[in-house]
Coordinates of C-alpha atoms and ligand atoms in Angstrom, one line a residue:
M553 CA 0.3 0.4 -0.4
E554 CA 1.5 3.6 -1.0
R555 CA 1.7 5.8 1.8
Y556 CA -1.3 8.5 2.1
N557 CA 0.1 11.9 1.1
G558 CA -3.2 13.9 1.4
L559 CA -5.9 15.3 -1.4
I560 CA -3.4 17.3 -4.3
D561 CA -1.6 13.5 -4.5
K562 CA -4.5 11.5 -4.4
Y563 CA -6.4 13.2 -7.1
R564 CA -3.8 15.5 -8.8
D565 CA -5.9 14.5 -12.2
R566 CA -8.5 15.5 -11.5
L567 CA -7.2 18.9 -9.7
P568 CA -5.5 22.5 -10.6
A569 CA -2.5 20.1 -10.1
G570 CA 0.8 20.0 -12.3
A571 CA 3.2 17.4 -12.3
G572 CA 5.6 20.5 -11.4
T573 CA 3.0 22.0 -8.7
K574 CA 5.3 21.9 -5.4
I575 CA 2.3 20.9 -2.8
V576 CA 1.1 22.5 0.7
S577 CA -0.5 19.9 2.5
L578 CA -0.8 18.3 5.7
N579 CA -1.9 15.1 4.5
E580 CA -5.7 16.6 5.1
G581 CA -8.8 14.3 3.7
N582 CA -9.3 10.6 3.7
T583 CA -11.6 11.3 6.5
P584 CA -13.7 8.4 8.0
L585 CA -17.3 8.0 6.9
I586 CA -19.1 6.6 9.8
E587 CA -22.6 4.8 10.5
L588 CA -24.8 5.7 12.9
E589 CA -25.7 2.3 14.2
T590 CA -27.7 3.6 17.0
L591 CA -30.1 6.5 16.0
P592 CA -31.7 5.4 13.2
R593 CA -32.8 2.5 15.7
L594 CA -33.5 5.2 18.2
I595 CA -36.3 7.2 15.8
R596 CA -37.7 3.8 14.2
K597 CA -36.8 4.6 10.5
N598 CA -35.0 2.1 8.1
V599 CA -33.0 4.3 6.5
R600 CA -28.3 4.3 6.8
I601 CA -26.8 7.5 8.0
Y602 CA -23.4 8.4 7.5
G603 CA -21.7 11.4 9.3
K604 CA -18.4 12.3 7.0
F605 CA -16.1 13.1 10.6
E606 CA -14.8 16.4 9.2
G607 CA -13.3 17.4 12.4
L608 CA -10.8 14.8 11.7
N609 CA -8.5 16.6 8.9
P610 CA -5.1 18.2 10.3
T611 CA -7.1 21.0 12.0
G612 CA -10.1 20.2 12.2
S613 CA -12.7 21.3 9.8
F614 CA -13.2 20.9 5.9
K615 CA -11.6 24.1 5.6
D616 CA -8.2 22.0 5.4
R617 CA -9.5 20.1 1.3
G618 CA -9.8 23.7 0.1
M619 CA -6.6 25.7 2.5
T620 CA -3.8 22.6 0.9
M621 CA -4.9 23.7 -2.4
A622 CA -5.8 27.4 -2.5
V623 CA -2.2 27.2 -0.1
T624 CA -0.6 25.5 -3.1
K625 CA -1.6 27.9 -5.9
A626 CA -1.0 30.6 -4.1
V627 CA 2.2 29.8 -3.2
E628 CA 3.0 28.6 -6.6
S629 CA 2.2 32.4 -8.6
G630 CA 4.5 34.1 -5.6
A631 CA 2.1 35.2 -3.4
K632 CA 4.0 36.0 0.1
A633 CA 0.8 36.2 1.9
I634 CA -2.8 35.3 2.1
I635 CA -5.8 36.8 3.8
C636 CA -9.2 35.7 5.2
A637 CA -12.3 36.9 6.8
S638 CA -13.5 33.7 9.1
T639 CA -16.1 32.7 11.8
G640 CA -12.7 30.6 12.9
N641 CA -12.5 27.5 11.1
T642 CA -10.6 28.8 7.4
S643 CA -8.7 31.2 9.8
A644 CA -7.2 28.3 11.5
A645 CA -6.9 26.6 8.2
A646 CA -5.3 29.2 6.9
A647 CA -2.3 30.4 9.6
A648 CA -1.7 26.6 9.5
Y649 CA -1.1 25.7 5.9
A650 CA 0.8 29.5 5.6
A651 CA 2.8 28.6 8.7
R652 CA 4.2 25.0 6.5
A653 CA 4.9 27.1 3.2
G654 CA 6.6 29.7 5.7
I655 CA 4.5 32.9 4.5
A656 CA 2.4 35.5 6.2
C657 CA -1.0 35.5 7.0
F658 CA -3.5 38.1 8.2
V659 CA -7.5 36.6 9.4
L660 CA -9.8 38.7 10.3
I661 CA -12.3 37.8 12.3
P662 CA -15.7 39.3 14.0
E663 CA -14.6 40.0 18.0
G664 CA -16.1 38.0 20.6
K665 CA -17.9 35.2 17.6
I666 CA -15.6 32.8 17.1
A667 CA -15.4 29.9 19.0
L668 CA -12.3 29.6 21.2
G669 CA -10.1 26.5 20.2
K670 CA -10.2 28.1 16.5
L671 CA -9.1 31.6 18.0
S672 CA -6.1 29.3 19.5
Q673 CA -5.5 27.5 16.3
A674 CA -4.9 31.2 14.1
M675 CA -2.7 32.1 17.2
M676 CA -0.4 29.6 17.6
H677 CA 0.1 28.6 13.8
G678 CA 1.2 33.1 14.2
S679 CA -0.6 34.2 12.3
V680 CA -1.7 39.0 12.4
V681 CA -5.4 38.1 14.0
I682 CA -7.4 40.8 13.3
Q683 CA -10.7 41.1 15.6
I684 CA -13.3 43.6 14.0
R685 CA -16.3 45.7 15.2
G686 CA -18.3 43.5 12.6
N687 CA -19.4 40.7 11.5
F688 CA -18.4 37.7 8.9
D689 CA -20.4 39.5 6.3
D690 CA -18.0 43.0 6.8
G691 CA -14.8 41.2 7.1
M692 CA -15.7 39.3 3.8
R693 CA -16.3 42.8 2.3
L694 CA -13.1 44.4 4.0
V695 CA -10.6 41.1 2.7
Q696 CA -11.9 41.6 -0.9
E697 CA -11.1 46.2 -0.8
V698 CA -8.1 45.7 0.9
A699 CA -7.0 42.6 -1.5
R700 CA -6.6 45.5 -4.3
T701 CA -4.5 48.0 -2.6
T702 CA -2.0 45.4 -0.2
P703 CA 0.3 42.3 -1.7
V704 CA -2.5 39.5 -0.3
N705 CA -3.8 36.2 -1.4
I706 CA -7.2 35.9 -0.8
V707 CA -8.4 32.3 0.8
N708 CA -11.7 32.6 1.0
S709 CA -14.1 30.8 -1.3
I710 CA -14.7 33.0 -3.2
N711 CA -10.4 31.7 -4.2
P712 CA -11.9 28.7 -7.0
Y713 CA -9.1 26.4 -5.9
R714 CA -10.5 26.4 -2.6
L715 CA -13.9 24.6 -3.8
Q716 CA -11.2 22.5 -6.4
G717 CA -9.9 20.8 -3.3
Q718 CA -13.1 20.7 -1.4
K719 CA -14.5 18.3 -4.2
T720 CA -12.9 15.8 -3.7
I721 CA -15.5 15.1 -0.4
A722 CA -17.6 13.6 -2.8
F723 CA -15.0 11.5 -4.5
E724 CA -14.2 9.9 -1.3
V725 CA -17.9 9.0 -0.1
I726 CA -18.5 7.4 -3.6
E727 CA -15.5 5.4 -3.3
A728 CA -16.5 4.5 0.5
L729 CA -20.6 3.3 -0.9
P730 CA -19.1 2.9 -3.5
D731 CA -21.7 5.5 -4.8
A732 CA -23.1 8.6 -4.4
P733 CA -25.9 8.9 -1.5
D734 CA -29.8 9.2 -1.8
Y735 CA -29.3 12.3 0.0
H736 CA -25.9 14.6 1.4
A737 CA -26.8 16.9 3.6
L738 CA -25.0 19.6 4.8
P739 CA -24.8 23.2 6.9
V740 CA -24.4 26.4 5.4
G741 CA -23.1 29.0 6.0
N742 CA -21.4 31.0 3.2
A743 CA -22.1 28.4 0.4
G744 CA -18.6 27.6 -0.6
N745 CA -19.6 23.9 0.6
I746 CA -22.8 22.9 -0.5
T747 CA -21.1 24.2 -4.3
A748 CA -18.1 22.3 -4.1
H749 CA -19.5 18.5 -2.8
W750 CA -21.9 19.4 -6.5
I751 CA -18.4 20.4 -8.3
G752 CA -17.2 16.8 -7.4
Y753 CA -20.6 14.9 -7.3
S754 CA -20.9 16.3 -10.5
E755 CA -17.2 16.0 -11.8
A756 CA -17.9 11.7 -10.4
V757 CA -20.5 11.1 -13.3
C758 CA -19.1 12.9 -16.3
E759 CA -17.1 10.9 -18.4
N760 CA -15.6 13.6 -20.2
T761 CA -18.3 13.7 -23.4
R762 CA -21.3 15.2 -21.0
A763 CA -20.3 18.8 -19.5
C764 CA -22.3 20.4 -16.1
A765 CA -23.4 23.1 -14.7
F766 CA -20.9 24.6 -13.9
C767 CA -18.0 23.3 -16.7
A768 CA -20.5 23.7 -19.6
G769 CA -17.6 21.3 -20.9
K770 CA -14.5 23.0 -20.2
C771 CA -13.1 21.5 -18.1
S772 CA -10.8 19.2 -18.2
F773 CA -10.7 17.1 -15.2
H774 CA -13.3 15.3 -15.9
R775 CA -11.8 12.1 -16.4
A776 CA -13.5 8.3 -15.2
K777 CA -16.8 8.3 -14.3
I778 CA -17.0 7.2 -10.8
A779 CA -20.4 7.1 -9.5
T780 CA -23.9 6.2 -11.9
R781 CA -25.8 9.1 -10.0
R782 CA -25.5 12.4 -8.0
P783 CA -27.1 13.0 -4.4
I784 CA -30.2 14.8 -3.6
M785 CA -28.8 17.8 -2.0
L786 CA -29.7 19.6 1.1
G787 CA -28.8 23.1 2.3
Y788 CA -28.9 23.3 6.0
Q789 CA -28.9 27.1 7.6
A790 CA -29.6 28.0 11.3
S791 CA -33.1 30.1 12.4
G792 CA -31.2 33.8 13.0
A793 CA -28.8 33.3 10.1
A794 CA -31.1 31.9 7.0
P795 CA -30.3 33.9 4.5
I796 CA -31.1 31.6 1.8
L797 CA -34.3 30.7 3.2
R798 CA -35.8 33.8 3.6
G799 CA -34.6 35.3 0.2
R800 CA -32.6 38.0 1.0
P801 CA -29.8 39.0 3.1
V802 CA -30.0 39.0 7.1
E803 CA -28.5 42.1 8.2
N804 CA -27.9 40.9 12.0
P805 CA -27.5 37.1 12.0
E806 CA -27.5 35.3 15.2
T807 CA -26.7 31.6 16.0
V808 CA -25.3 29.3 18.8
A809 CA -23.4 27.5 15.8
T810 CA -21.1 30.6 15.4
A811 CA -19.2 28.9 12.1
I812 CA -22.4 29.6 10.4
R813 CA -23.8 32.7 11.6
I814 CA -23.2 34.7 7.9
G815 CA -25.4 36.9 6.4
N816 CA -25.1 37.2 2.9
P817 CA -23.2 33.8 1.4
V818 CA -21.2 34.6 -1.8
S819 CA -22.1 31.3 -3.1
W820 CA -25.4 32.2 -2.7
Q821 CA -26.4 31.8 -6.8
Q822 CA -24.0 28.5 -6.8
A823 CA -25.7 26.3 -3.7
V824 CA -29.3 27.7 -5.1
A825 CA -27.8 26.0 -8.2
A826 CA -26.6 22.7 -7.0
Q827 CA -30.2 22.7 -4.4
Q828 CA -32.4 23.1 -7.9
E829 CA -30.3 20.6 -10.1
S830 CA -30.1 18.1 -7.3
G831 CA -33.7 18.4 -7.0
G832 CA -33.2 18.6 -2.8
W833 CA -33.7 21.7 -1.1
F834 CA -32.6 24.4 1.8
G835 CA -33.8 23.5 5.6
E836 CA -33.7 25.4 8.5
C837 CA -32.8 24.9 12.7
T838 CA -33.5 26.3 15.7
D839 CA -30.4 26.9 17.4
G840 CA -32.1 24.5 21.0
E841 CA -33.0 21.3 17.6
I842 CA -28.8 22.0 16.4
L843 CA -27.3 21.7 20.2
H844 CA -30.0 19.1 21.1
V845 CA -28.7 17.1 18.0
Q846 CA -25.1 17.8 18.4
K847 CA -25.2 15.9 22.3
L848 CA -27.9 13.7 21.2
L849 CA -24.8 12.2 18.0
A850 CA -22.1 13.0 21.1
Q851 CA -24.2 10.5 23.4
T852 CA -26.0 8.1 21.1
E853 CA -23.0 7.0 18.4
G854 CA -19.6 8.5 20.3
V855 CA -19.1 11.1 17.9
F856 CA -18.3 15.0 18.9
C857 CA -18.9 18.0 16.0
E858 CA -19.4 21.1 16.1
P859 CA -22.9 22.5 16.8
A860 CA -22.8 24.4 13.0
S861 CA -22.1 20.9 11.9
A862 CA -24.7 19.1 13.2
I863 CA -27.4 21.1 11.4
S864 CA -26.9 18.7 8.9
L865 CA -27.8 15.8 11.0
A866 CA -30.9 17.7 12.9
G867 CA -32.2 19.2 9.6
V868 CA -32.1 15.4 8.0
L869 CA -34.1 14.0 11.2
K870 CA -36.8 16.3 10.9
D871 CA -37.5 15.4 7.4
L872 CA -37.2 12.1 8.1
E873 CA -40.2 12.3 10.2
L874 CA -41.9 14.6 7.9
G875 CA -41.8 12.2 5.5
K876 CA -39.7 14.1 3.1
I877 CA -37.0 12.0 3.2
G878 CA -38.2 8.1 2.7
E879 CA -38.2 4.6 3.8
G880 CA -34.8 3.0 2.8
S881 CA -33.2 5.3 1.7
T882 CA -29.0 6.1 2.1
I883 CA -27.9 10.0 4.2
V884 CA -24.7 11.4 4.2
C885 CA -24.2 13.9 5.9
T886 CA -21.1 16.1 6.4
L887 CA -20.2 16.2 10.1
T888 CA -17.7 19.9 8.9
G889 CA -15.6 20.3 12.3
H890 CA -14.7 18.9 15.4
G891 CA -16.9 19.5 18.7
L892 CA -13.6 20.8 20.3
K893 CA -13.1 23.6 18.1
D894 CA -15.8 25.1 20.3
P895 CA -15.6 23.5 23.8
D896 CA -17.6 26.5 26.1
T897 CA -20.6 25.3 24.4
A898 CA -20.2 22.2 25.0
I899 CA -19.7 22.8 28.4
A900 CA -22.4 24.8 28.7
Q901 CA -24.7 22.7 27.8
S902 CA -23.7 19.1 29.4
A903 CA -23.5 17.8 33.0
K904 CA -20.9 19.2 35.8
P905 CA -18.7 16.9 36.6
L906 CA -19.3 15.7 40.7
T907 CA -16.5 16.9 43.5
V908 CA -16.4 14.7 45.7
D909 CA -13.0 14.1 48.7
A910 CA -10.8 11.5 48.2
E911 CA -12.7 8.5 49.3
R912 CA -13.0 5.2 48.0
A913 CA -16.2 5.1 49.7
E914 CA -17.6 8.1 47.9
I915 CA -16.3 7.1 44.5
E916 CA -18.2 4.1 44.8
R917 CA -21.4 5.6 46.0
V918 CA -21.0 8.0 42.5
I919 CA -20.8 4.7 40.8
R920 CA -23.3 3.3 41.8
E921 CA -25.7 5.7 41.3
N922 CA -25.0 6.3 37.8
L923 CA -24.7 2.5 36.4
K924 CA -26.8 2.1 33.0
T925 CA -29.5 -0.6 34.1
Ligands
AN7_2271 C1 -18.5 24.0 10.9 O1 -14.8 29.5 8.9 O2 -16.9 30.4 6.9 O3 -21.1 26.6 3.5 O4 -14.9 31.7 7.7 O5 -16.2 26.1 10.0 O6 -18.7 26.6 2.8 O7 -19.4 28.6 4.3 C2 -17.0 28.5 8.4 C3 -17.8 27.5 7.6 C4 -19.9 24.6 8.1 C5 -20.7 26.1 6.3 N1 -19.2 23.9 9.1 O8 -19.4 25.8 5.6 C6 -15.1 30.6 8.0 C7 -16.6 29.3 7.3 C8 -18.6 24.7 10.1 C9 -18.0 25.6 9.3 C10 -19.4 25.7 7.6 C11 -18.3 26.3 8.1 P1 -19.9 26.9 3.9

């Protein structure tokens, strides 16, 4: 078996990386597709639900897939600095890959509104962390403005290389199943990831002669057809930050899922195209529903994802209950980031640790009181 060297190395023939391209990688990708064993029984539905656990990427989120590609191309073009606006995970990934490449990194984050783990990553990897008195959408606008006046390379998902890297998740799902699932559900914030999923699935059914909606036949990466079909795409937004469902930008987005606290997604149109072309839909979940399912997943399956990620499963459970997703379906939920990213939210909703004297009898008492019968 050949050693795994990251997703550009593995999918080089389907990515914009030539033989001479020097790859900047932390061996991202190749994440596990975990079948949920208890939940389908709990909800009494005959369905197969899988979590594609992107929290196991090197910086703990799916952003590494796009960042390896974006930073590789930035370095190839001679860039000495990258910049992004972020709700946290993009900044963590940008900081890590910039450190790997030995270039400067500037990150704009909304002051006080990013999870602790993500902030610690951006700081620890040595990026210049700029907290703005504003939200993600303000940061996104500012990044585009300063990229015109200073020598910085934007690594938000308006950088097309980001989506190219992120599309590889579809290839991995297909290899694991081994075809496209009936449904693929994921959180929608800036809407880059749902766009990238759809590019990947579309290329996977392409036989070089057939054009998908995104490339109109011009893409050179359509080589091997690896799937017989594409999934129905389901995109879920937090109720307090649901511009696509409202049909207009949300000026002051609010949600406990800070990763998707975004009011005016950059890839809005592409996300709607993916939804329509796949025959899918958008849905919304409240903060209460998100947190409930985050905890349910952690406690019934042993999988700890961050709140934003849990919305993919929360939305699916709701739509199964409503009968919008039928029995017998195979469903993949992208669990976009690791639960450790946001320890504050996890601790706030969990049972408090017990404090006892350091005595055997005390421990025995606690054990007897808490044994599962
Ligand atoms: C865990 O880091 O936008 O719809 O700046 O961190 O592609 O934006 C994060 C987004 C879902 C939404 N889940 O993906 C950022 C940022 C997690 C995330 C999303 C994000 P997109």
